[in-house]
Short mmCIF file of C-alpha atoms and ligand atoms in Angstrom, two decimals:
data_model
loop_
_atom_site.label_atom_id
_atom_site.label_comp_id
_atom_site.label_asym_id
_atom_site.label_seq_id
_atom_site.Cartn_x
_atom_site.Cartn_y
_atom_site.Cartn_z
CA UNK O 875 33.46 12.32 -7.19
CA UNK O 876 33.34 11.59 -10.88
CA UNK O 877 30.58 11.47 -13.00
CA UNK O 878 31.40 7.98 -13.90
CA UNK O 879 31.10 6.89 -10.53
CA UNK O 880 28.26 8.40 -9.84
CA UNK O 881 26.47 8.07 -12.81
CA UNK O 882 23.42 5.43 -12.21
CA UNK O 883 23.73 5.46 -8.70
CA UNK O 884 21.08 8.22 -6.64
CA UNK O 885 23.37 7.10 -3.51
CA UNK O 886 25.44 10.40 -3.47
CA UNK O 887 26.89 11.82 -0.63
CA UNK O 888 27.66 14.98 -0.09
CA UNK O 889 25.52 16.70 -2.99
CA UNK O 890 25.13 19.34 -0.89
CA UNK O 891 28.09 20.38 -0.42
CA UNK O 892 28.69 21.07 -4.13
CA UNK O 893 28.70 24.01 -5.78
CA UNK O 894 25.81 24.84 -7.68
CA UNK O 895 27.64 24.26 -10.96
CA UNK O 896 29.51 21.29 -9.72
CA UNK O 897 25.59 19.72 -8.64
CA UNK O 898 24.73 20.70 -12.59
CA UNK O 899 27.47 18.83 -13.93
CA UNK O 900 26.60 15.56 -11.75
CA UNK O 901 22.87 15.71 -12.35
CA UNK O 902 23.56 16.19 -15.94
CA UNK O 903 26.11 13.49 -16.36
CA UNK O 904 23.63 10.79 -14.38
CA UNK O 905 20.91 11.77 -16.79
CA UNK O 906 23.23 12.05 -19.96
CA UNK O 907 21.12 15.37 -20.52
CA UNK O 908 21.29 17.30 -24.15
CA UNK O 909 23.32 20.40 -24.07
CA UNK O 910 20.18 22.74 -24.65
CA UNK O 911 18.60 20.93 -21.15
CA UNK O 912 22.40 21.48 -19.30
CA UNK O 913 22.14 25.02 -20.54
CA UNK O 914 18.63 25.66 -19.14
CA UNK O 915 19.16 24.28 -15.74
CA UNK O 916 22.43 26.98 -15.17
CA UNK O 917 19.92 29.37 -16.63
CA UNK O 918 18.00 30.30 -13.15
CA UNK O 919 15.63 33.08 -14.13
CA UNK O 920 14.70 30.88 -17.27
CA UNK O 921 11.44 31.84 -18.69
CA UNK O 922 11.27 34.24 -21.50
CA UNK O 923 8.98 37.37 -21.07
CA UNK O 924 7.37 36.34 -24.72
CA UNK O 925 7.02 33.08 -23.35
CA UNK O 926 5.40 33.45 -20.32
CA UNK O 927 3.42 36.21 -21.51
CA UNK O 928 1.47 33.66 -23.47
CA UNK O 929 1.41 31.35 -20.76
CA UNK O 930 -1.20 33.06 -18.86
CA UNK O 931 -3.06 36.79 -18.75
CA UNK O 932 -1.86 40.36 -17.91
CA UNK O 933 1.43 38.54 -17.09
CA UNK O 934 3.85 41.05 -16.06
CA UNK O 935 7.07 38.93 -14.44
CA UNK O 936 7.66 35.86 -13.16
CA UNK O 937 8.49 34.55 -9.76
CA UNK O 938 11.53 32.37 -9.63
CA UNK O 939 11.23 29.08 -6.69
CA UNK O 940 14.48 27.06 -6.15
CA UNK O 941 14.77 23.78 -7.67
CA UNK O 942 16.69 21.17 -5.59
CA UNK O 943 17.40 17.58 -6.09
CA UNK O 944 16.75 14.49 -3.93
CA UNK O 945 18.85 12.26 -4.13
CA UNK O 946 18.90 8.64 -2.81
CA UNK O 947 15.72 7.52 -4.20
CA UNK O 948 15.33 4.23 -5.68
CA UNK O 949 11.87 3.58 -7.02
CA UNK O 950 11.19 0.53 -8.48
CA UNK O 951 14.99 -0.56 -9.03
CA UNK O 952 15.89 2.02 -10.79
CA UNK O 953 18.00 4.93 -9.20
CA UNK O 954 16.20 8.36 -9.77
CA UNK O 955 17.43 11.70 -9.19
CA UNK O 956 14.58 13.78 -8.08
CA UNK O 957 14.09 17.62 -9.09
CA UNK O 958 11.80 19.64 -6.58
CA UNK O 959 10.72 22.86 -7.24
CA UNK O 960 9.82 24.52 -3.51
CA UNK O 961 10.31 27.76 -1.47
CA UNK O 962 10.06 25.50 1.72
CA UNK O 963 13.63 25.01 3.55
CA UNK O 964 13.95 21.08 4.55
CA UNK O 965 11.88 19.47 2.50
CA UNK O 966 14.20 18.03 -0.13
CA UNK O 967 16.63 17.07 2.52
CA UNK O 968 14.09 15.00 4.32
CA UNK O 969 13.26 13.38 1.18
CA UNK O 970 16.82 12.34 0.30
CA UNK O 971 17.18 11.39 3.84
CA UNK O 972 14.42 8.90 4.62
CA UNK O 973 15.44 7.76 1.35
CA UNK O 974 19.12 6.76 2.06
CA UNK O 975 17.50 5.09 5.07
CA UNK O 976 15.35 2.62 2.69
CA UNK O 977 17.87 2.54 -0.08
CA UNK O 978 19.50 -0.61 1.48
CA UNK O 979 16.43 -2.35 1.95
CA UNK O 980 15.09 -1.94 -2.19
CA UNK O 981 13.68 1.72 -1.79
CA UNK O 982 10.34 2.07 -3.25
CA UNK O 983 7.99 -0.26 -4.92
CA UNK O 984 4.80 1.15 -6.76
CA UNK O 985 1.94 0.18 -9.29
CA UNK O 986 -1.06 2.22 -10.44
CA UNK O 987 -4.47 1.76 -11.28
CA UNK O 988 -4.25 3.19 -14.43
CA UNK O 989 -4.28 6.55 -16.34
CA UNK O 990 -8.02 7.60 -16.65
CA UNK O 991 -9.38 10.70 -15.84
CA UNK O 992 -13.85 11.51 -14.90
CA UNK O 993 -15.29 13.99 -16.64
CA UNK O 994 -18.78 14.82 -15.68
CA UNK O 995 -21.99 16.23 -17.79
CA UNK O 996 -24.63 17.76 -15.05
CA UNK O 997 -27.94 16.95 -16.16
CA UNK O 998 -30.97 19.04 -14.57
CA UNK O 999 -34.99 19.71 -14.96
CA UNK O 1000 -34.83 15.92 -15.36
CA UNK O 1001 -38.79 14.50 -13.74
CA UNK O 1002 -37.70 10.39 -14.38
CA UNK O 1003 -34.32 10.68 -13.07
CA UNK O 1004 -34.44 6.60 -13.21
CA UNK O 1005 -35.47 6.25 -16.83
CA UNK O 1006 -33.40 9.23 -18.10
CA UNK O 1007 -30.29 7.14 -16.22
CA UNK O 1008 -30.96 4.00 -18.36
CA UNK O 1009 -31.56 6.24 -21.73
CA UNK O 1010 -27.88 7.52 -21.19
CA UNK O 1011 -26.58 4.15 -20.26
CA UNK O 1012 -28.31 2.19 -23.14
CA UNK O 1013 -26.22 4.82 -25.56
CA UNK O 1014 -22.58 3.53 -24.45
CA UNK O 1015 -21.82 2.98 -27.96
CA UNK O 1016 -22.73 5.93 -29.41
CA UNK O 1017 -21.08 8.23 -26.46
CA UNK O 1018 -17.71 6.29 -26.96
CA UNK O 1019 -18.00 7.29 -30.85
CA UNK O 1020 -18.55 10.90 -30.01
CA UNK O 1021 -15.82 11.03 -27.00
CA UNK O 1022 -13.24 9.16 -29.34
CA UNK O 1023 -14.31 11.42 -32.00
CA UNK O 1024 -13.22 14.34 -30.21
CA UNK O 1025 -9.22 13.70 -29.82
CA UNK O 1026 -7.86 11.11 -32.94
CA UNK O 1027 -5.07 11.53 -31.74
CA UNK O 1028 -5.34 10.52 -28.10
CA UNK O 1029 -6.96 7.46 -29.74
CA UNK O 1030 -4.42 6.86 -31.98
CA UNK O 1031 -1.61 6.80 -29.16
CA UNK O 1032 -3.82 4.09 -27.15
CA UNK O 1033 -5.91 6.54 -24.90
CA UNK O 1034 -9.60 7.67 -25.58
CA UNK O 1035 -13.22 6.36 -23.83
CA UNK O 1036 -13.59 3.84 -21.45
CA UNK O 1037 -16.34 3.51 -19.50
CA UNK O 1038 -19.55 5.59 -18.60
CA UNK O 1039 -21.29 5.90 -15.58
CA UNK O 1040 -24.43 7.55 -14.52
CA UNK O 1041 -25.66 8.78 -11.27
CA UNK O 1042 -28.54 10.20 -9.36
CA UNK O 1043 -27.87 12.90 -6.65
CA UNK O 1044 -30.18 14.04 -4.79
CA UNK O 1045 -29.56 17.85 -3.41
CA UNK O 1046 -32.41 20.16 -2.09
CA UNK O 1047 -32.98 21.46 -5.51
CA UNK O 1048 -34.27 17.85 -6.71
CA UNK O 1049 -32.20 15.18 -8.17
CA UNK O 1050 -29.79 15.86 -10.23
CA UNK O 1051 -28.58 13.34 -13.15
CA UNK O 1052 -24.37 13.20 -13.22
CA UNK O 1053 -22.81 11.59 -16.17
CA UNK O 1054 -19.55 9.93 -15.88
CA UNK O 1055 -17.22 9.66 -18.87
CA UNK O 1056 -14.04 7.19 -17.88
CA UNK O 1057 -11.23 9.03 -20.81
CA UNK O 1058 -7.64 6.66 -21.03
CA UNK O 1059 -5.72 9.79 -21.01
CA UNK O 1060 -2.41 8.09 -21.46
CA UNK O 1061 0.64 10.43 -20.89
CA UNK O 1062 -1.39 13.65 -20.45
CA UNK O 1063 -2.93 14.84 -17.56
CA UNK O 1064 -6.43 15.28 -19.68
CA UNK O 1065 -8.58 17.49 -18.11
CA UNK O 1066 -8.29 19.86 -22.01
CA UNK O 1067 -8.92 16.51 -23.45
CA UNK O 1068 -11.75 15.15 -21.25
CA UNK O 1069 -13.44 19.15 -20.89
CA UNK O 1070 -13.78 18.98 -24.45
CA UNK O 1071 -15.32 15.74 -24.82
CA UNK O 1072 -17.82 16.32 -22.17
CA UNK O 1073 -18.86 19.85 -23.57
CA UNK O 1074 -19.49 18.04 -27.09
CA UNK O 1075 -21.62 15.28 -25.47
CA UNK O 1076 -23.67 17.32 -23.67
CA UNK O 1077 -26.20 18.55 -26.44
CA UNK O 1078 -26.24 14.87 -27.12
CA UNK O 1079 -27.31 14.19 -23.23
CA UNK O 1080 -30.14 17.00 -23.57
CA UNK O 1081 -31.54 15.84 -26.11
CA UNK O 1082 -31.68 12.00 -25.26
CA UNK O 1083 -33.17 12.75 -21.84
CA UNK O 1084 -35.40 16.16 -22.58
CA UNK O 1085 -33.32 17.60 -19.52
CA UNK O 1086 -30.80 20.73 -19.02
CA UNK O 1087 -27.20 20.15 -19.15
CA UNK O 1088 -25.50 22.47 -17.51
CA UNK O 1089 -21.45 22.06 -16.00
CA UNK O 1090 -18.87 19.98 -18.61
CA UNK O 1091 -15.93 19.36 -16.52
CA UNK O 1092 -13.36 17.07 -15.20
CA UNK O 1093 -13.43 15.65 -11.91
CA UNK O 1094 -9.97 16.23 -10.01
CA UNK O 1095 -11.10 13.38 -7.94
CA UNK O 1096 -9.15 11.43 -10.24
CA UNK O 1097 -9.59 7.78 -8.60
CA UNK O 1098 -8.80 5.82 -11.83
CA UNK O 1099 -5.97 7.02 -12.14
CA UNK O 1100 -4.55 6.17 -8.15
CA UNK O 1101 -0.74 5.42 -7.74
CA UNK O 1102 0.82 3.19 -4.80
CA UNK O 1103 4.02 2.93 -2.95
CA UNK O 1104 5.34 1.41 -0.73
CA UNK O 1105 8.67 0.84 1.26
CA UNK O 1106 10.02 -1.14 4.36
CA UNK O 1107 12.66 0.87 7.13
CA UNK O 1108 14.30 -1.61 8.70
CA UNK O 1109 13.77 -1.10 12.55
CA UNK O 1110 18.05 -0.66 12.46
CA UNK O 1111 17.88 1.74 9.77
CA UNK O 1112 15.28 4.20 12.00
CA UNK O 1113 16.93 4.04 15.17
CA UNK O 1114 15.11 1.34 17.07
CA UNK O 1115 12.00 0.00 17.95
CA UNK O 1116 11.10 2.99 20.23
CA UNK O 1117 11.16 5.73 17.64
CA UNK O 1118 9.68 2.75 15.27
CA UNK O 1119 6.33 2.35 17.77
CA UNK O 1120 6.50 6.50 18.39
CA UNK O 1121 5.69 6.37 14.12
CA UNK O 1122 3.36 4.57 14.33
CA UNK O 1123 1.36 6.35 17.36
CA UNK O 1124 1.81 9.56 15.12
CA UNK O 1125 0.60 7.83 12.24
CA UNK O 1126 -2.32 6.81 14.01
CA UNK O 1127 -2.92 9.89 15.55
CA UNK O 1128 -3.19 11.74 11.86
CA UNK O 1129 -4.88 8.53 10.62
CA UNK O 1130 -8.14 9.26 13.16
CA UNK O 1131 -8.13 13.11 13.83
CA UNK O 1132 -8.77 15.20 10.95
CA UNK O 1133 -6.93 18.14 12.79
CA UNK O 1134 -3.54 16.45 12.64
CA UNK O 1135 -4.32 14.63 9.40
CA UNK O 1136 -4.21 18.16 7.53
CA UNK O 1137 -0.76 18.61 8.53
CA UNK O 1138 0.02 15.21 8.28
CA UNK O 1139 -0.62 15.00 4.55
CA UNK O 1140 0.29 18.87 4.42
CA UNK O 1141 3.56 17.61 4.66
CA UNK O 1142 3.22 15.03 2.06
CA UNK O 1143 2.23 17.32 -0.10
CA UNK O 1144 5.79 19.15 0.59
CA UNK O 1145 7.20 16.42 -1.49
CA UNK O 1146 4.19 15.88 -3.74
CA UNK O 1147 3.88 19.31 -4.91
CA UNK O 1148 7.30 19.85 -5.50
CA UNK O 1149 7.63 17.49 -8.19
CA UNK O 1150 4.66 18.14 -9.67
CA UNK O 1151 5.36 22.08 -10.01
CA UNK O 1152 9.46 20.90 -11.17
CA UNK O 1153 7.81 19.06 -13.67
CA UNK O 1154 5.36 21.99 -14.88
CA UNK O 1155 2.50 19.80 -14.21
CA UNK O 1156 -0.56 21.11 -12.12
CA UNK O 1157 -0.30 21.56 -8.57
CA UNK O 1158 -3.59 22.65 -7.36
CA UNK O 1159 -5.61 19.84 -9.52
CA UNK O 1160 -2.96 17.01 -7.59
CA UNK O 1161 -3.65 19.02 -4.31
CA UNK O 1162 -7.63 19.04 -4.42
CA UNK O 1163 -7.37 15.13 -5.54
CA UNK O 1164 -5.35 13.78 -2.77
CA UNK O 1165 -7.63 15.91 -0.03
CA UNK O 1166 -11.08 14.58 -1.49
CA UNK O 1167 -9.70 10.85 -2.08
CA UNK O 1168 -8.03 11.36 1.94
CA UNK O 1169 -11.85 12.29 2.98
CA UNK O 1170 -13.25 9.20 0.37
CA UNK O 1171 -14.39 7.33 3.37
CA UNK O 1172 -16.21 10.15 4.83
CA UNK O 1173 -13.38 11.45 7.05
CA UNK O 1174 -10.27 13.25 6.33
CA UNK O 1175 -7.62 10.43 7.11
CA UNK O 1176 -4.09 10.22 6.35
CA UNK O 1177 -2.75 9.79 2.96
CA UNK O 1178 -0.13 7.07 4.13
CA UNK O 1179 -0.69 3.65 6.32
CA UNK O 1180 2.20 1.96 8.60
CA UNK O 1181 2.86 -0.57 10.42
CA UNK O 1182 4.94 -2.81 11.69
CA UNK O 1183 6.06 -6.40 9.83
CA UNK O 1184 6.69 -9.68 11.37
CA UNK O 1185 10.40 -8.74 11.63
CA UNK O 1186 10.09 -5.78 13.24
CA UNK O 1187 10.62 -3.70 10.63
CA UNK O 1188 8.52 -0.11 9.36
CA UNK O 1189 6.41 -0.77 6.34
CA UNK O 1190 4.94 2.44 4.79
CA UNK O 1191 2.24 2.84 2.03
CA UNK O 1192 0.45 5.25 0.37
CA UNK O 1193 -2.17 5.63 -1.97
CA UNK O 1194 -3.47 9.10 -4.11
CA UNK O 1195 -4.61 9.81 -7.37
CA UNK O 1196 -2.14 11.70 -9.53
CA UNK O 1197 -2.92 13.30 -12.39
CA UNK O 1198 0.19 14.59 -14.18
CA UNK O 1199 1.47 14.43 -17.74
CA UNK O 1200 4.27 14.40 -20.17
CA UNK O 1201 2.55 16.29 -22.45
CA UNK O 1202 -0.02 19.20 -22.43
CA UNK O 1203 -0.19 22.28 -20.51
CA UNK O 1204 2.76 23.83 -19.41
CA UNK O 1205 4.89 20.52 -19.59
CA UNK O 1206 6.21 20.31 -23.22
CA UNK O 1207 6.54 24.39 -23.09
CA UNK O 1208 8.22 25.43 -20.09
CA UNK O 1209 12.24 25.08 -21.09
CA UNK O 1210 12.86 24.08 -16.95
CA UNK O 1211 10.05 21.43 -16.65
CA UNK O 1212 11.37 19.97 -20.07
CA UNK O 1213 15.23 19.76 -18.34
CA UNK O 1214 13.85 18.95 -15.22
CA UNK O 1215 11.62 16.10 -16.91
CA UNK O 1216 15.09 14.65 -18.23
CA UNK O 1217 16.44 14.17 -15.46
CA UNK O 1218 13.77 11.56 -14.45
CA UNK O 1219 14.25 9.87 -17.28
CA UNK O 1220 10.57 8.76 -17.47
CA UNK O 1221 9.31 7.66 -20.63
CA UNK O 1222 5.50 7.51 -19.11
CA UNK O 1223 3.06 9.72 -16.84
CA UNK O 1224 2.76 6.48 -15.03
CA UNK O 1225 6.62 6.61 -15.02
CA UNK O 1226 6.28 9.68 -13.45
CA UNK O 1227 3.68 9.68 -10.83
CA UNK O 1228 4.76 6.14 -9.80
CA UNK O 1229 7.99 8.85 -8.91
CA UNK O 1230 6.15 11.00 -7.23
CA UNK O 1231 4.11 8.94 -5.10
CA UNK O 1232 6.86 7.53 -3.34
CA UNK O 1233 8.48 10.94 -2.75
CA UNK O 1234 5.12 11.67 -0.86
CA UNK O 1235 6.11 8.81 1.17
CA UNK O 1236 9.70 9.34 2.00
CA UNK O 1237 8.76 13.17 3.18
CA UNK O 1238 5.82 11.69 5.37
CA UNK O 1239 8.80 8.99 6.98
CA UNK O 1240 11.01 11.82 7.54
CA UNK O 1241 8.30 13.84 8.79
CA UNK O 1242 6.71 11.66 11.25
CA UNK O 1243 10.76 10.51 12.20
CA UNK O 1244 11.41 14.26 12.87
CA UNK O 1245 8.34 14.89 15.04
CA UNK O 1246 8.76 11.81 16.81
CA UNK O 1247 12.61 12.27 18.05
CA UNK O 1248 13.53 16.02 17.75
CA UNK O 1249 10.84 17.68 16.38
CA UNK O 1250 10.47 19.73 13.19
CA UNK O 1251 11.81 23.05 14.07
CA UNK O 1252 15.86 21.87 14.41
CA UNK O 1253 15.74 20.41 10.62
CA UNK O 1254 14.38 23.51 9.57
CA UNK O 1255 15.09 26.22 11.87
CA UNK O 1256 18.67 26.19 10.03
CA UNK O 1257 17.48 27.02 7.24
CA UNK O 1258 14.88 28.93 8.14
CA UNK O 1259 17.51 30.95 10.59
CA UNK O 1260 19.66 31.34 6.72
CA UNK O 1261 16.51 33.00 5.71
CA UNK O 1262 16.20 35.19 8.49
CA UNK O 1263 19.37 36.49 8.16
CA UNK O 1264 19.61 36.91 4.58
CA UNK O 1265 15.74 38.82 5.85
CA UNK O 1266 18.31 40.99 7.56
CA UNK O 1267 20.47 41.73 5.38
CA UNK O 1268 23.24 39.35 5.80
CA UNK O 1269 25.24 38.75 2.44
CA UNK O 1270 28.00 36.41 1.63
CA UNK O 1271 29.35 34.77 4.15
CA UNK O 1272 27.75 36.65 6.65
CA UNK O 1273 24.57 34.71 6.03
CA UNK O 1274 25.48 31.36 7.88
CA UNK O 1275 27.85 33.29 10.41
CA UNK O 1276 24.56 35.20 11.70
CA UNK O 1277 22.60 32.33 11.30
CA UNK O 1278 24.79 30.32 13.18
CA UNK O 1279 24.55 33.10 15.90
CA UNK O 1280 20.83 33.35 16.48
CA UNK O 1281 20.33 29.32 16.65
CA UNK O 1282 22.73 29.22 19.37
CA UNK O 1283 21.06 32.17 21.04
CA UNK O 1284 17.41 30.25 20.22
CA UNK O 1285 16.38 33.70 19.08
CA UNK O 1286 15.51 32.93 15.26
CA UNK O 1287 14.13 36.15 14.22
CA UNK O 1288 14.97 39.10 12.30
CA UNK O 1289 15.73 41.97 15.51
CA UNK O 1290 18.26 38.70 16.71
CA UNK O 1291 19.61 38.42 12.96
CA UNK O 1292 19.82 42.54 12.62
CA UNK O 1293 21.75 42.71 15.97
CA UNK O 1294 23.86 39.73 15.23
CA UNK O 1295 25.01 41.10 12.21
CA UNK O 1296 25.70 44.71 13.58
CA UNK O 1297 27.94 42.59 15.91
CA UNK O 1298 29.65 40.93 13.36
CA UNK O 1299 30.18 43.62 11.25
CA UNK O 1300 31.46 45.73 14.14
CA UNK O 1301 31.82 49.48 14.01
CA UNK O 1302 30.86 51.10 11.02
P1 NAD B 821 -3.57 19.38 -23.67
O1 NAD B 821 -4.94 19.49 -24.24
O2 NAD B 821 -2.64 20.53 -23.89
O3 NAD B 821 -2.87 18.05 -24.21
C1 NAD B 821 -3.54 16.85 -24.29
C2 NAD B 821 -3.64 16.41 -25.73
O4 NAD B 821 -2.34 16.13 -26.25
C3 NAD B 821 -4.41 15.13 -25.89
O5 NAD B 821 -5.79 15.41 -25.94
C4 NAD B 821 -3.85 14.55 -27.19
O6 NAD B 821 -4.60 15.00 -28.29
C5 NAD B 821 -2.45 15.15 -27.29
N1 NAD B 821 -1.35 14.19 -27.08
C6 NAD B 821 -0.18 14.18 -27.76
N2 NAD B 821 0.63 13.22 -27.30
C7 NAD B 821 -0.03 12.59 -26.31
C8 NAD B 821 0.30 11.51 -25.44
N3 NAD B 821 1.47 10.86 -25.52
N4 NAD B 821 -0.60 11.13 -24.51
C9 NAD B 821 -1.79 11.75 -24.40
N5 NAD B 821 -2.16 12.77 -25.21
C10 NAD B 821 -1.29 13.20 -26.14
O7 NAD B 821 -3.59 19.17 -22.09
P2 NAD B 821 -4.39 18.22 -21.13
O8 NAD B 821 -3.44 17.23 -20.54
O9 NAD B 821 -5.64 17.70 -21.73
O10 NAD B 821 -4.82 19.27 -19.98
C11 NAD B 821 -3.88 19.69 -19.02
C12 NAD B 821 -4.06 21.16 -18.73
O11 NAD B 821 -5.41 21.46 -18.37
C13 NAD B 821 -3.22 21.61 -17.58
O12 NAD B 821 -2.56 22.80 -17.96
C14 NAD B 821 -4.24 21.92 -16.48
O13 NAD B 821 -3.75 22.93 -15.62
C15 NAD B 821 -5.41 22.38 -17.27
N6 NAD B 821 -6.75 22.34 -16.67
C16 NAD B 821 -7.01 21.76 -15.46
C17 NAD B 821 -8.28 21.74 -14.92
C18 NAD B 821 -8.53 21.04 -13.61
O14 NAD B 821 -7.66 20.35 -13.11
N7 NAD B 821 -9.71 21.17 -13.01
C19 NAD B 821 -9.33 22.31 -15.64
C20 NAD B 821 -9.05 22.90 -16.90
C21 NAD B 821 -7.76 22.89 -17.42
#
């Protein structure tokens, strides 16, 4: 396998049977990355102490989590290799595998509704909740000026206010008056840039109304800023029309019990999350997103929909908001994300999340396929038996000789690894 031949095409086969180097080489030739990102990647405890000690407080080391590629995924036409930052065995190899099963059918197609974050101004001790509502919204103007204000250079690049909105909530301490400002955070994931513009318009708020402001903050129910995909399995490509209809009666088993639908989009967020930390974006504010806009309705339903087209085919769609960035926060800092980010090739956050969307996808088809024909535990339990024995000391080549041992014995645990390796290793 050249680089040449390989080099726009995510259709590889065999990655994983590369050497770690060997996979280096490949990604880097398919992404023509600089030297200084090739360098990084074969770099893997790659965060300077200096570094990282400014990234956060009382730092005192860092925690290294594999970083894998999926490959096969073709989102919008365009061929993508996928880096995946995760400590979970079978998740990137369910990714690249519902992916090759799409691949010949166009892969992924996505839009987005745009790249706008909420912040929100709390406004309390408020007696005319109705006329202090209007006072706010009759300012629009003047609360654009003061959010655009705030970040020239978000404006400059295209971003900056949007829209307001103001509403009444009433809680069992009174109503409460909640200010929406609608912030066109463009490639950044915003919520530095939209905090800061709510805590300056606040004052403003108190003062127009006679009220008490009292939390600034973004929402992370980010539902301007929702991304789509979507992508057809051809009933061929999944095995038939049984294990198509057996999708479907899982989907619609996560899709109206809120007990399944946790695991259900758990499992999305295998894939989700796993870009989003590659990329040194922010996991938890992606996380807490796609659970409130899953419960938007009311009840916690899945994050994907399926059915079945006229031909007979599995169609698969879902919809989250996803707030990451190119810029900001630990994305233009952290060497890896950088190399990582260069991989995708993205030149947009849209770019981006339109990527990770339909990863979220592909792991909830190879999910739901798993659960449906063999279940979950042979795709990992492989794996997870490597684990085990590497729990138990295994080294070299002992790992998948043990592990290979205590699958075909069913008895994945550590006291089956330890004994399996005393066997192996035979008397001391
Ligand atoms: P940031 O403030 O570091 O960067 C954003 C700024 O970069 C913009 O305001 C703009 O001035 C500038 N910029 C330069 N080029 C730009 C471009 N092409 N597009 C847009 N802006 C550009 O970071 P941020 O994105 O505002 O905030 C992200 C960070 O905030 C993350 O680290 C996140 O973890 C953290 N955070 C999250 C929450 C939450 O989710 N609830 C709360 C507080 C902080």
């Amino acid at each position: 396998m050249t680089n040449d031949a390989t080099r726009r095409t995510s259709r590889i086969s065999g990655f994983h049977k590369l050497g770690v180097e060997e996979r280096i080489d490949l990604v880097a030739g398919f992404a023509d990355l600089e030297d200084e990102h090739r360098r990084q990647l074969a770099r893997p405890s790659n965060i300077d102490t200096h570094l990282a000690d400014h990234m956060i407080e009382n730092m005192v080391t860092t925690i290294a989590v594999p970083v894998g590629i999926a490959t096969n995924m073709r989102v919008d036409e365009r061929d993508v290799l996928v880096p995946m930052a995760t400590e979970e065995s079978s998740v990137i190899a369910a990714v690249g595998n519902s992916a090759r099963q799409c691949y010949e059918s166009g892969g992924f197609t996505t839009s987005m509704s745009g790249t706008e974050m909420i912040a929100q101004i709390q406004l309390l001790d408020i007696p005319d909740p109705v006329r202090a509502r209007f006072l706010i919204l009759e300012r629009r103007a003047e609360i654009e000026r003061i959010c655009n204000a705030c970040d020239p250079i978000l404006v400059s690049l295209g971003g900056g206010f949007r829209d307001l909105d103001v509403r009444l909530i009433g809680t069992d301490s009174g109503c409460m008056v909640i200010t929406h400002i609608v912030i066109d955070t463009h490639d950044a994931m915003g919520a530095n840039a939209v905090n800061s513009m709510a805590e300056r318009l606040a004052p403003d708020i108190a003062a127009w109304t006679g009220g008490r402001t009292l939390l600034r903050i973004l929402s992370n129910l980010a539902d301007r800023r929702v991304v789509r995909a979507r992508a057809t399995w051809t009933c061929e490509a999944i095995g038939g029309a049984e294990i198509r209809d057996a999708m479907i009666a899982a989907y619609k088993f996560a899709d109206n019990d809120p007990y399944r639908a946790a695991t259900h989009n758990k499992g999305i967020m295998n894939g989700i999350s796993a870009v989003v930390l590659a990329t040194g974006n922010d996991t938890r504010a992606v996380e807490s997103g796609a659970h409130a806009f899953a419960a938007r309705t009311g009840r916690y339903r899945s994050l994907t929909q399926w059915e079945v087209t006229s031909g007979g085919d599995l169609a698969g769609a879902i919809e989250l908001p996803l707030a990451v960035g190119l810029v900001g926060g630990a994305v233009k800092i952290h060497p890896t994300a950088r190399a990582l980010l260069a991989i995708l090739q993205v030149q947009t956050a849209g770019e981006l999340a339109r990527i990770i969307a339909a990863v979220g996808l592909a792991q909830n088809f190879g999910a739901m396929k798993a659960l449906v024909t063999e279940g979950i535990q042979r795709g990992h339990m492989s794996l997870h038996a490597q684990n085990v024995a590497f729990a138990a000391g295994a080294v070299g080549d002992e790992v998948a000789e043990v592990a290979r041992r205590i699958i075909d014995r069913k008895s994945i645990n550590e006291a089956a690894a330890r004994a399996a390796l005393v066997e192996l290793r035979g008397p001391a």
